[in-house]
mmCIF file of N, CA, C and O in Angstrom:
data_model
loop_
_atom_site.group_PDB
_atom_site.id
_atom_site.type_symbol
_atom_site.label_atom_id
_atom_site.label_comp_id
_atom_site.label_asym_id
_atom_site.label_seq_id
_atom_site.Cartn_x
_atom_site.Cartn_y
_atom_site.Cartn_z
ATOM 1 N N UNK A 1 106.619 188.837 83.687
ATOM 2 C CA UNK A 1 105.587 187.929 84.124
ATOM 3 C C UNK A 1 105.286 188.215 85.591
ATOM 4 O O UNK A 1 106.173 188.217 86.424
ATOM 5 N N UNK A 2 104.047 188.439 85.902
ATOM 6 C CA UNK A 2 103.642 188.748 87.269
ATOM 7 C C UNK A 2 103.410 187.467 88.048
ATOM 8 O O UNK A 2 102.825 186.502 87.544
ATOM 9 N N UNK A 3 103.894 187.465 89.265
ATOM 10 C CA UNK A 3 103.691 186.321 90.142
ATOM 11 C C UNK A 3 102.535 186.663 91.068
ATOM 12 O O UNK A 3 102.550 187.690 91.741
ATOM 13 N N UNK A 4 101.544 185.817 91.067
ATOM 14 C CA UNK A 4 100.409 186.051 91.947
ATOM 15 C C UNK A 4 100.535 185.158 93.174
ATOM 16 O O UNK A 4 100.870 183.980 93.066
ATOM 17 N N UNK A 5 100.312 185.759 94.290
ATOM 18 C CA UNK A 5 100.380 185.020 95.538
ATOM 19 C C UNK A 5 98.969 184.639 95.949
ATOM 20 O O UNK A 5 98.092 185.486 96.044
ATOM 21 N N UNK A 6 98.774 183.364 96.178
ATOM 22 C CA UNK A 6 97.469 182.908 96.618
ATOM 23 C C UNK A 6 97.371 183.082 98.128
ATOM 24 O O UNK A 6 98.233 182.630 98.874
ATOM 25 N N UNK A 7 96.352 183.771 98.534
ATOM 26 C CA UNK A 7 96.117 183.926 99.958
ATOM 27 C C UNK A 7 94.889 183.116 100.319
ATOM 28 O O UNK A 7 93.922 183.051 99.557
ATOM 29 N N UNK A 8 94.961 182.519 101.467
ATOM 30 C CA UNK A 8 93.857 181.683 101.897
ATOM 31 C C UNK A 8 93.655 181.879 103.393
ATOM 32 O O UNK A 8 94.596 181.804 104.158
ATOM 33 N N UNK A 9 92.435 182.145 103.750
ATOM 34 C CA UNK A 9 92.099 182.290 105.150
ATOM 35 C C UNK A 9 91.733 180.929 105.698
ATOM 36 O O UNK A 9 90.921 180.218 105.130
ATOM 37 N N UNK A 10 92.335 180.556 106.791
ATOM 38 C CA UNK A 10 92.058 179.263 107.397
ATOM 39 C C UNK A 10 91.683 179.449 108.854
ATOM 40 O O UNK A 10 92.433 180.031 109.620
ATOM 41 N N UNK A 11 90.515 178.961 109.203
ATOM 42 C CA UNK A 11 90.089 179.022 110.604
ATOM 43 C C UNK A 11 90.668 177.833 111.342
ATOM 44 O O UNK A 11 90.491 176.695 110.934
ATOM 45 N N UNK A 12 91.349 178.102 112.413
ATOM 46 C CA UNK A 12 91.947 177.041 113.218
ATOM 47 C C UNK A 12 91.107 176.827 114.477
ATOM 48 O O UNK A 12 91.523 177.126 115.574
ATOM 49 N N UNK A 13 89.906 176.337 114.287
ATOM 50 C CA UNK A 13 89.042 176.059 115.425
ATOM 51 C C UNK A 13 89.050 174.556 115.684
ATOM 52 O O UNK A 13 89.290 173.760 114.770
ATOM 53 N N UNK A 14 88.803 174.150 116.904
ATOM 54 C CA UNK A 14 88.754 172.715 117.192
ATOM 55 C C UNK A 14 87.645 172.043 116.396
ATOM 56 O O UNK A 14 86.564 172.596 116.215
ATOM 57 N N UNK A 15 87.917 170.865 115.931
ATOM 58 C CA UNK A 15 86.938 170.080 115.197
ATOM 59 C C UNK A 15 86.214 169.190 116.209
ATOM 60 O O UNK A 15 86.716 168.140 116.594
ATOM 61 N N UNK A 16 85.041 169.632 116.650
ATOM 62 C CA UNK A 16 84.325 168.929 117.709
ATOM 63 C C UNK A 16 83.879 167.540 117.289
ATOM 64 O O UNK A 16 83.879 166.621 118.116
ATOM 65 N N UNK A 17 83.509 167.357 116.042
ATOM 66 C CA UNK A 17 83.036 166.047 115.577
ATOM 67 C C UNK A 17 84.174 165.030 115.645
ATOM 68 O O UNK A 17 84.011 163.938 116.205
ATOM 69 N N UNK A 18 85.332 165.386 115.110
ATOM 70 C CA UNK A 18 86.477 164.475 115.155
ATOM 71 C C UNK A 18 86.896 164.217 116.592
ATOM 72 O O UNK A 18 87.208 163.077 116.956
ATOM 73 N N UNK A 19 86.893 165.255 117.420
ATOM 74 C CA UNK A 19 87.271 165.081 118.824
ATOM 75 C C UNK A 19 86.361 164.075 119.522
ATOM 76 O O UNK A 19 86.836 163.217 120.274
ATOM 77 N N UNK A 20 85.072 164.153 119.283
ATOM 78 C CA UNK A 20 84.152 163.216 119.937
ATOM 79 C C UNK A 20 84.270 161.808 119.362
ATOM 80 O O UNK A 20 84.117 160.837 120.102
ATOM 81 N N UNK A 21 84.550 161.675 118.079
ATOM 82 C CA UNK A 21 84.802 160.344 117.512
ATOM 83 C C UNK A 21 86.023 159.740 118.190
ATOM 84 O O UNK A 21 86.022 158.570 118.586
ATOM 85 N N UNK A 22 87.072 160.542 118.350
ATOM 86 C CA UNK A 22 88.293 160.078 119.019
ATOM 87 C C UNK A 22 87.986 159.693 120.463
ATOM 88 O O UNK A 22 88.447 158.649 120.943
ATOM 89 N N UNK A 23 87.200 160.513 121.157
ATOM 90 C CA UNK A 23 86.869 160.220 122.556
ATOM 91 C C UNK A 23 86.077 158.923 122.699
ATOM 92 O O UNK A 23 86.381 158.093 123.554
ATOM 93 N N UNK A 24 85.071 158.734 121.858
ATOM 94 C CA UNK A 24 84.226 157.536 121.955
ATOM 95 C C UNK A 24 85.037 156.288 121.605
ATOM 96 O O UNK A 24 85.028 155.305 122.360
ATOM 97 N N UNK A 25 85.760 156.316 120.497
ATOM 98 C CA UNK A 25 86.519 155.130 120.089
ATOM 99 C C UNK A 25 87.746 154.895 120.963
ATOM 100 O O UNK A 25 88.203 153.763 121.090
ATOM 101 N N UNK A 26 88.263 155.961 121.570
ATOM 102 C CA UNK A 26 89.422 155.817 122.441
ATOM 103 C C UNK A 26 89.072 155.211 123.790
ATOM 104 O O UNK A 26 89.901 154.556 124.425
ATOM 105 N N UNK A 27 87.854 155.429 124.253
ATOM 106 C CA UNK A 27 87.428 154.911 125.550
ATOM 107 C C UNK A 27 87.002 153.456 125.490
ATOM 108 O O UNK A 27 87.152 152.726 126.460
ATOM 109 N N UNK A 28 86.471 153.048 124.392
ATOM 110 C CA UNK A 28 85.958 151.680 124.259
ATOM 111 C C UNK A 28 86.907 150.842 123.401
ATOM 112 O O UNK A 28 87.497 151.349 122.453
ATOM 113 N N UNK A 29 87.019 149.569 123.746
ATOM 114 C CA UNK A 29 87.926 148.694 123.008
ATOM 115 C C UNK A 29 87.146 147.616 122.253
ATOM 116 O O UNK A 29 87.493 146.449 122.299
ATOM 117 N N UNK A 30 86.068 148.037 121.613
ATOM 118 C CA UNK A 30 85.318 147.098 120.789
ATOM 119 C C UNK A 30 84.836 147.805 119.521
ATOM 120 O O UNK A 30 84.981 149.010 119.387
ATOM 121 N N UNK A 31 84.293 147.025 118.604
ATOM 122 C CA UNK A 31 83.826 147.571 117.336
ATOM 123 C C UNK A 31 82.457 148.214 117.505
ATOM 124 O O UNK A 31 81.611 147.735 118.251
ATOM 125 N N UNK A 32 82.251 149.327 116.806
ATOM 126 C CA UNK A 32 80.983 150.050 116.786
ATOM 127 C C UNK A 32 80.416 150.015 115.381
ATOM 128 O O UNK A 32 81.142 150.269 114.418
ATOM 129 N N UNK A 33 79.124 149.780 115.256
ATOM 130 C CA UNK A 33 78.430 150.023 113.996
ATOM 131 C C UNK A 33 78.323 151.536 113.863
ATOM 132 O O UNK A 33 78.338 152.258 114.868
ATOM 133 N N UNK A 34 78.216 152.049 112.639
ATOM 134 C CA UNK A 34 78.192 153.496 112.455
ATOM 135 C C UNK A 34 77.050 154.148 113.223
ATOM 136 O O UNK A 34 77.238 155.193 113.852
ATOM 137 N N UNK A 35 75.862 153.553 113.178
ATOM 138 C CA UNK A 35 74.720 154.181 113.854
ATOM 139 C C UNK A 35 74.944 154.279 115.362
ATOM 140 O O UNK A 35 74.606 155.290 115.969
ATOM 141 N N UNK A 36 75.510 153.238 115.966
ATOM 142 C CA UNK A 36 75.793 153.276 117.402
ATOM 143 C C UNK A 36 76.850 154.327 117.715
ATOM 144 O O UNK A 36 76.737 155.072 118.697
ATOM 145 N N UNK A 37 77.873 154.387 116.886
ATOM 146 C CA UNK A 37 78.932 155.381 117.065
ATOM 147 C C UNK A 37 78.372 156.786 116.914
ATOM 148 O O UNK A 37 78.652 157.669 117.733
ATOM 149 N N UNK A 38 77.554 156.994 115.902
ATOM 150 C CA UNK A 38 76.980 158.320 115.681
ATOM 151 C C UNK A 38 76.094 158.734 116.855
ATOM 152 O O UNK A 38 76.137 159.898 117.282
ATOM 153 N N UNK A 39 75.287 157.817 117.374
ATOM 154 C CA UNK A 39 74.413 158.154 118.508
ATOM 155 C C UNK A 39 75.235 158.588 119.717
ATOM 156 O O UNK A 39 74.876 159.538 120.404
ATOM 157 N N UNK A 40 76.353 157.907 119.975
ATOM 158 C CA UNK A 40 77.219 158.280 121.100
ATOM 159 C C UNK A 40 77.849 159.652 120.860
ATOM 160 O O UNK A 40 77.902 160.493 121.765
ATOM 161 N N UNK A 41 78.337 159.894 119.634
ATOM 162 C CA UNK A 41 78.947 161.180 119.294
ATOM 163 C C UNK A 41 77.899 162.292 119.364
ATOM 164 O O UNK A 41 78.146 163.358 119.936
ATOM 165 N N UNK A 42 76.732 162.061 118.833
ATOM 166 C CA UNK A 42 75.659 163.058 118.831
ATOM 167 C C UNK A 42 75.243 163.423 120.259
ATOM 168 O O UNK A 42 75.056 164.602 120.576
ATOM 169 N N UNK A 43 75.123 162.413 121.125
ATOM 170 C CA UNK A 43 74.745 162.672 122.517
ATOM 171 C C UNK A 43 75.799 163.533 123.214
ATOM 172 O O UNK A 43 75.470 164.459 123.951
ATOM 173 N N UNK A 44 77.075 163.243 122.972
ATOM 174 C CA UNK A 44 78.154 164.023 123.586
ATOM 175 C C UNK A 44 78.168 165.461 123.062
ATOM 176 O O UNK A 44 78.406 166.395 123.809
ATOM 177 N N UNK A 45 77.929 165.617 121.764
ATOM 178 C CA UNK A 45 77.901 166.969 121.192
ATOM 179 C C UNK A 45 76.716 167.764 121.724
ATOM 180 O O UNK A 45 76.842 168.965 121.995
ATOM 181 N N UNK A 46 75.568 167.117 121.875
ATOM 182 C CA UNK A 46 74.406 167.806 122.442
ATOM 183 C C UNK A 46 74.684 168.218 123.873
ATOM 184 O O UNK A 46 74.307 169.310 124.302
ATOM 185 N N UNK A 47 75.363 167.362 124.616
ATOM 186 C CA UNK A 47 75.705 167.659 126.005
ATOM 187 C C UNK A 47 76.616 168.884 126.093
ATOM 188 O O UNK A 47 76.496 169.689 127.005
ATOM 189 N N UNK A 48 77.530 169.032 125.148
ATOM 190 C CA UNK A 48 78.454 170.165 125.110
ATOM 191 C C UNK A 48 77.846 171.383 124.419
ATOM 192 O O UNK A 48 78.506 172.404 124.283
ATOM 193 N N UNK A 49 76.618 171.235 123.910
ATOM 194 C CA UNK A 49 75.947 172.293 123.156
ATOM 195 C C UNK A 49 76.766 172.681 121.921
ATOM 196 O O UNK A 49 76.901 173.854 121.594
ATOM 197 N N UNK A 50 77.293 171.673 121.235
ATOM 198 C CA UNK A 50 78.122 171.904 120.051
ATOM 199 C C UNK A 50 77.470 171.349 118.790
ATOM 200 O O UNK A 50 78.152 171.042 117.821
ATOM 201 N N UNK A 51 76.157 171.212 118.803
ATOM 202 C CA UNK A 51 75.433 170.685 117.648
ATOM 203 C C UNK A 51 74.903 171.851 116.833
ATOM 204 O O UNK A 51 74.275 172.752 117.368
ATOM 205 N N UNK A 52 75.191 171.843 115.544
ATOM 206 C CA UNK A 52 74.634 172.871 114.673
ATOM 207 C C UNK A 52 74.424 172.281 113.287
ATOM 208 O O UNK A 52 75.124 171.372 112.876
ATOM 209 N N UNK A 53 73.453 172.770 112.577
ATOM 210 C CA UNK A 53 73.224 172.328 111.209
ATOM 211 C C UNK A 53 72.251 171.177 111.063
ATOM 212 O O UNK A 53 72.007 170.720 109.963
ATOM 213 N N UNK A 54 71.713 170.652 112.134
ATOM 214 C CA UNK A 54 70.754 169.570 112.048
ATOM 215 C C UNK A 54 71.405 168.208 112.123
ATOM 216 O O UNK A 54 72.590 168.031 111.830
ATOM 217 N N UNK A 55 70.610 167.235 112.528
ATOM 218 C CA UNK A 55 71.134 165.881 112.751
ATOM 219 C C UNK A 55 71.602 165.204 111.471
ATOM 220 O O UNK A 55 72.647 164.560 111.465
ATOM 221 N N UNK A 56 70.870 165.346 110.381
ATOM 222 C CA UNK A 56 71.266 164.674 109.135
ATOM 223 C C UNK A 56 72.575 165.232 108.581
ATOM 224 O O UNK A 56 73.430 164.496 108.099
ATOM 225 N N UNK A 57 72.732 166.545 108.659
ATOM 226 C CA UNK A 57 73.981 167.161 108.198
ATOM 227 C C UNK A 57 75.143 166.715 109.077
ATOM 228 O O UNK A 57 76.235 166.429 108.587
ATOM 229 N N UNK A 58 74.900 166.635 110.366
ATOM 230 C CA UNK A 58 75.924 166.176 111.292
ATOM 231 C C UNK A 58 76.287 164.720 111.025
ATOM 232 O O UNK A 58 77.449 164.334 111.097
ATOM 233 N N UNK A 59 75.296 163.909 110.682
ATOM 234 C CA UNK A 59 75.547 162.499 110.351
ATOM 235 C C UNK A 59 76.466 162.396 109.127
ATOM 236 O O UNK A 59 77.403 161.604 109.104
ATOM 237 N N UNK A 60 76.227 163.215 108.124
ATOM 238 C CA UNK A 60 77.082 163.211 106.933
ATOM 239 C C UNK A 60 78.499 163.664 107.260
ATOM 240 O O UNK A 60 79.479 163.064 106.798
ATOM 241 N N UNK A 61 78.620 164.706 108.066
ATOM 242 C CA UNK A 61 79.949 165.192 108.461
ATOM 243 C C UNK A 61 80.696 164.153 109.281
ATOM 244 O O UNK A 61 81.893 163.933 109.088
ATOM 245 N N UNK A 62 79.980 163.488 110.192
ATOM 246 C CA UNK A 62 80.609 162.463 111.029
ATOM 247 C C UNK A 62 81.086 161.295 110.174
ATOM 248 O O UNK A 62 82.185 160.769 110.384
ATOM 249 N N UNK A 63 80.282 160.887 109.193
ATOM 250 C CA UNK A 63 80.687 159.784 108.321
ATOM 251 C C UNK A 63 81.919 160.165 107.506
ATOM 252 O O UNK A 63 82.848 159.370 107.356
ATOM 253 N N UNK A 64 81.949 161.384 106.997
ATOM 254 C CA UNK A 64 83.098 161.853 106.232
ATOM 255 C C UNK A 64 84.356 161.880 107.102
ATOM 256 O O UNK A 64 85.422 161.426 106.683
ATOM 257 N N UNK A 65 84.240 162.385 108.325
ATOM 258 C CA UNK A 65 85.386 162.436 109.237
ATOM 259 C C UNK A 65 85.858 161.026 109.582
ATOM 260 O O UNK A 65 87.056 160.758 109.654
ATOM 261 N N UNK A 66 84.913 160.126 109.804
ATOM 262 C CA UNK A 66 85.248 158.743 110.132
ATOM 263 C C UNK A 66 86.009 158.071 108.994
ATOM 264 O O UNK A 66 87.028 157.413 109.220
ATOM 265 N N UNK A 67 85.549 158.266 107.767
ATOM 266 C CA UNK A 67 86.230 157.666 106.617
ATOM 267 C C UNK A 67 87.622 158.263 106.435
ATOM 268 O O UNK A 67 88.562 157.558 106.043
ATOM 269 N N UNK A 68 87.778 159.545 106.736
ATOM 270 C CA UNK A 68 89.081 160.187 106.667
ATOM 271 C C UNK A 68 90.041 159.537 107.668
ATOM 272 O O UNK A 68 91.205 159.280 107.356
ATOM 273 N N UNK A 69 89.557 159.270 108.878
ATOM 274 C CA UNK A 69 90.394 158.629 109.893
ATOM 275 C C UNK A 69 90.734 157.187 109.518
ATOM 276 O O UNK A 69 91.828 156.707 109.807
ATOM 277 N N UNK A 70 89.817 156.508 108.854
ATOM 278 C CA UNK A 70 90.097 155.147 108.368
ATOM 279 C C UNK A 70 91.197 155.201 107.312
ATOM 280 O O UNK A 70 92.150 154.418 107.346
ATOM 281 N N UNK A 71 91.101 156.149 106.402
ATOM 282 C CA UNK A 71 92.096 156.312 105.345
ATOM 283 C C UNK A 71 93.467 156.631 105.924
ATOM 284 O O UNK A 71 94.480 156.147 105.420
ATOM 285 N N UNK A 72 93.504 157.419 106.994
ATOM 286 C CA UNK A 72 94.772 157.791 107.627
ATOM 287 C C UNK A 72 95.331 156.679 108.518
ATOM 288 O O UNK A 72 96.405 156.829 109.090
ATOM 289 N N UNK A 73 94.621 155.564 108.655
ATOM 290 C CA UNK A 73 95.103 154.423 109.422
ATOM 291 C C UNK A 73 94.951 154.576 110.923
ATOM 292 O O UNK A 73 95.663 153.924 111.686
ATOM 293 N N UNK A 74 94.020 155.397 111.369
ATOM 294 C CA UNK A 74 93.818 155.616 112.797
ATOM 295 C C UNK A 74 92.634 154.825 113.341
ATOM 296 O O UNK A 74 92.479 154.685 114.547
ATOM 297 N N UNK A 75 91.798 154.346 112.432
ATOM 298 C CA UNK A 75 90.637 153.544 112.798
ATOM 299 C C UNK A 75 90.628 152.298 111.930
ATOM 300 O O UNK A 75 90.892 152.356 110.735
ATOM 301 N N UNK A 76 90.321 151.180 112.564
ATOM 302 C CA UNK A 76 90.210 149.917 111.839
ATOM 303 C C UNK A 76 88.757 149.719 111.433
ATOM 304 O O UNK A 76 87.841 149.884 112.247
ATOM 305 N N UNK A 77 88.552 149.378 110.172
ATOM 306 C CA UNK A 77 87.203 149.127 109.676
ATOM 307 C C UNK A 77 87.111 147.655 109.312
ATOM 308 O O UNK A 77 87.902 147.141 108.533
ATOM 309 N N UNK A 78 86.150 146.980 109.906
ATOM 310 C CA UNK A 78 85.903 145.574 109.602
ATOM 311 C C UNK A 78 84.442 145.451 109.218
ATOM 312 O O UNK A 78 83.564 145.663 110.054
ATOM 313 N N UNK A 79 84.205 145.117 107.966
ATOM 314 C CA UNK A 79 82.860 145.139 107.390
ATOM 315 C C UNK A 79 82.277 146.542 107.546
ATOM 316 O O UNK A 79 82.781 147.465 106.959
ATOM 317 N N UNK A 80 81.251 146.715 108.349
ATOM 318 C CA UNK A 80 80.678 148.052 108.550
ATOM 319 C C UNK A 80 80.825 148.491 109.990
ATOM 320 O O UNK A 80 80.026 149.278 110.494
ATOM 321 N N UNK A 81 81.861 148.001 110.658
ATOM 322 C CA UNK A 81 82.089 148.351 112.051
ATOM 323 C C UNK A 81 83.464 148.976 112.211
ATOM 324 O O UNK A 81 84.386 148.672 111.447
ATOM 325 N N UNK A 82 83.604 149.831 113.214
ATOM 326 C CA UNK A 82 84.806 150.641 113.391
ATOM 327 C C UNK A 82 85.370 150.477 114.802
ATOM 328 O O UNK A 82 84.618 150.366 115.766
ATOM 329 N N UNK A 83 86.702 150.489 114.873
ATOM 330 C CA UNK A 83 87.396 150.379 116.154
ATOM 331 C C UNK A 83 88.622 151.283 116.121
ATOM 332 O O UNK A 83 89.346 151.325 115.124
ATOM 333 N N UNK A 84 88.855 152.005 117.202
ATOM 334 C CA UNK A 84 90.004 152.905 117.272
ATOM 335 C C UNK A 84 91.304 152.143 117.421
ATOM 336 O O UNK A 84 91.369 151.122 118.104
ATOM 337 N N UNK A 85 92.355 152.624 116.768
ATOM 338 C CA UNK A 85 93.696 152.067 116.892
ATOM 339 C C UNK A 85 94.514 152.945 117.833
ATOM 340 O O UNK A 85 94.116 154.071 118.146
ATOM 341 N N UNK A 86 95.665 152.463 118.310
ATOM 342 C CA UNK A 86 96.446 153.221 119.296
ATOM 343 C C UNK A 86 96.805 154.649 118.883
ATOM 344 O O UNK A 86 96.823 155.538 119.731
ATOM 345 N N UNK A 87 97.073 154.910 117.627
ATOM 346 C CA UNK A 87 97.471 156.265 117.233
ATOM 347 C C UNK A 87 96.287 157.195 116.941
ATOM 348 O O UNK A 87 96.471 158.294 116.465
ATOM 349 N N UNK A 88 95.079 156.769 117.302
ATOM 350 C CA UNK A 88 93.882 157.580 117.077
ATOM 351 C C UNK A 88 93.942 158.902 117.839
ATOM 352 O O UNK A 88 93.451 159.921 117.360
ATOM 353 N N UNK A 89 94.587 158.916 118.986
ATOM 354 C CA UNK A 89 94.651 160.144 119.792
ATOM 355 C C UNK A 89 95.377 161.274 119.066
ATOM 356 O O UNK A 89 95.216 162.445 119.408
ATOM 357 N N UNK A 90 96.166 160.949 118.043
ATOM 358 C CA UNK A 90 96.861 161.975 117.262
ATOM 359 C C UNK A 90 95.905 162.840 116.450
ATOM 360 O O UNK A 90 96.282 163.909 115.978
ATOM 361 N N UNK A 91 94.670 162.406 116.275
ATOM 362 C CA UNK A 91 93.686 163.175 115.505
ATOM 363 C C UNK A 91 92.935 164.183 116.372
ATOM 364 O O UNK A 91 92.220 165.029 115.856
ATOM 365 N N UNK A 92 93.100 164.118 117.691
ATOM 366 C CA UNK A 92 92.395 165.017 118.608
ATOM 367 C C UNK A 92 92.977 166.425 118.499
ATOM 368 O O UNK A 92 94.177 166.606 118.344
ATOM 369 N N UNK A 93 92.127 167.433 118.591
ATOM 370 C CA UNK A 93 92.587 168.815 118.421
ATOM 371 C C UNK A 93 93.566 169.237 119.515
ATOM 372 O O UNK A 93 94.428 170.079 119.274
ATOM 373 N N UNK A 94 93.473 168.669 120.722
ATOM 374 C CA UNK A 94 94.440 168.992 121.777
ATOM 375 C C UNK A 94 95.839 168.529 121.383
ATOM 376 O O UNK A 94 96.823 169.228 121.610
ATOM 377 N N UNK A 95 95.932 167.348 120.781
ATOM 378 C CA UNK A 95 97.232 166.821 120.329
ATOM 379 C C UNK A 95 97.789 167.710 119.208
ATOM 380 O O UNK A 95 98.969 168.049 119.204
ATOM 381 N N UNK A 96 96.933 168.090 118.274
ATOM 382 C CA UNK A 96 97.377 168.918 117.150
ATOM 383 C C UNK A 96 97.818 170.308 117.621
ATOM 384 O O UNK A 96 98.791 170.856 117.117
ATOM 385 N N UNK A 97 97.115 170.863 118.609
ATOM 386 C CA UNK A 97 97.492 172.174 119.142
ATOM 387 C C UNK A 97 98.841 172.094 119.861
ATOM 388 O O UNK A 97 99.662 173.010 119.754
ATOM 389 N N UNK A 98 99.090 170.991 120.544
ATOM 390 C CA UNK A 98 100.369 170.812 121.228
ATOM 391 C C UNK A 98 101.516 170.669 120.221
ATOM 392 O O UNK A 98 102.623 171.128 120.467
ATOM 393 N N UNK A 99 101.236 170.064 119.080
ATOM 394 C CA UNK A 99 102.256 169.900 118.036
ATOM 395 C C UNK A 99 102.634 171.228 117.419
ATOM 396 O O UNK A 99 103.783 171.455 117.075
ATOM 397 N N UNK A 100 101.653 172.121 117.266
ATOM 398 C CA UNK A 100 101.914 173.422 116.647
ATOM 399 C C UNK A 100 102.652 174.367 117.597
ATOM 400 O O UNK A 100 103.352 175.254 117.159
ATOM 401 N N UNK A 101 102.476 174.151 118.901
ATOM 402 C CA UNK A 101 103.096 175.046 119.893
ATOM 403 C C UNK A 101 104.563 174.746 120.104
ATOM 404 O O UNK A 101 105.196 173.933 119.650
#
């Protein structure tokens, strides 16, 4: 019986969308509606010239990342508003890079 080894290429690039969500929610200590949060994240990404794929695609990616962070217990969701919790900084790519080193 032949054993096949699955190989998978994984790009380890910083996730700019998650980083900006962490930055926005980490700096403010109040709840954000998704649209307000997205506008702040979008403005920061445009400032860094890290926007690609169009605004609607970015909105979908940001919502997916936000829900992932809610599921992981790093963001509190109350109705349709979001607030960062203390361990939110663990989702930042700088923290993850330090853990791998």
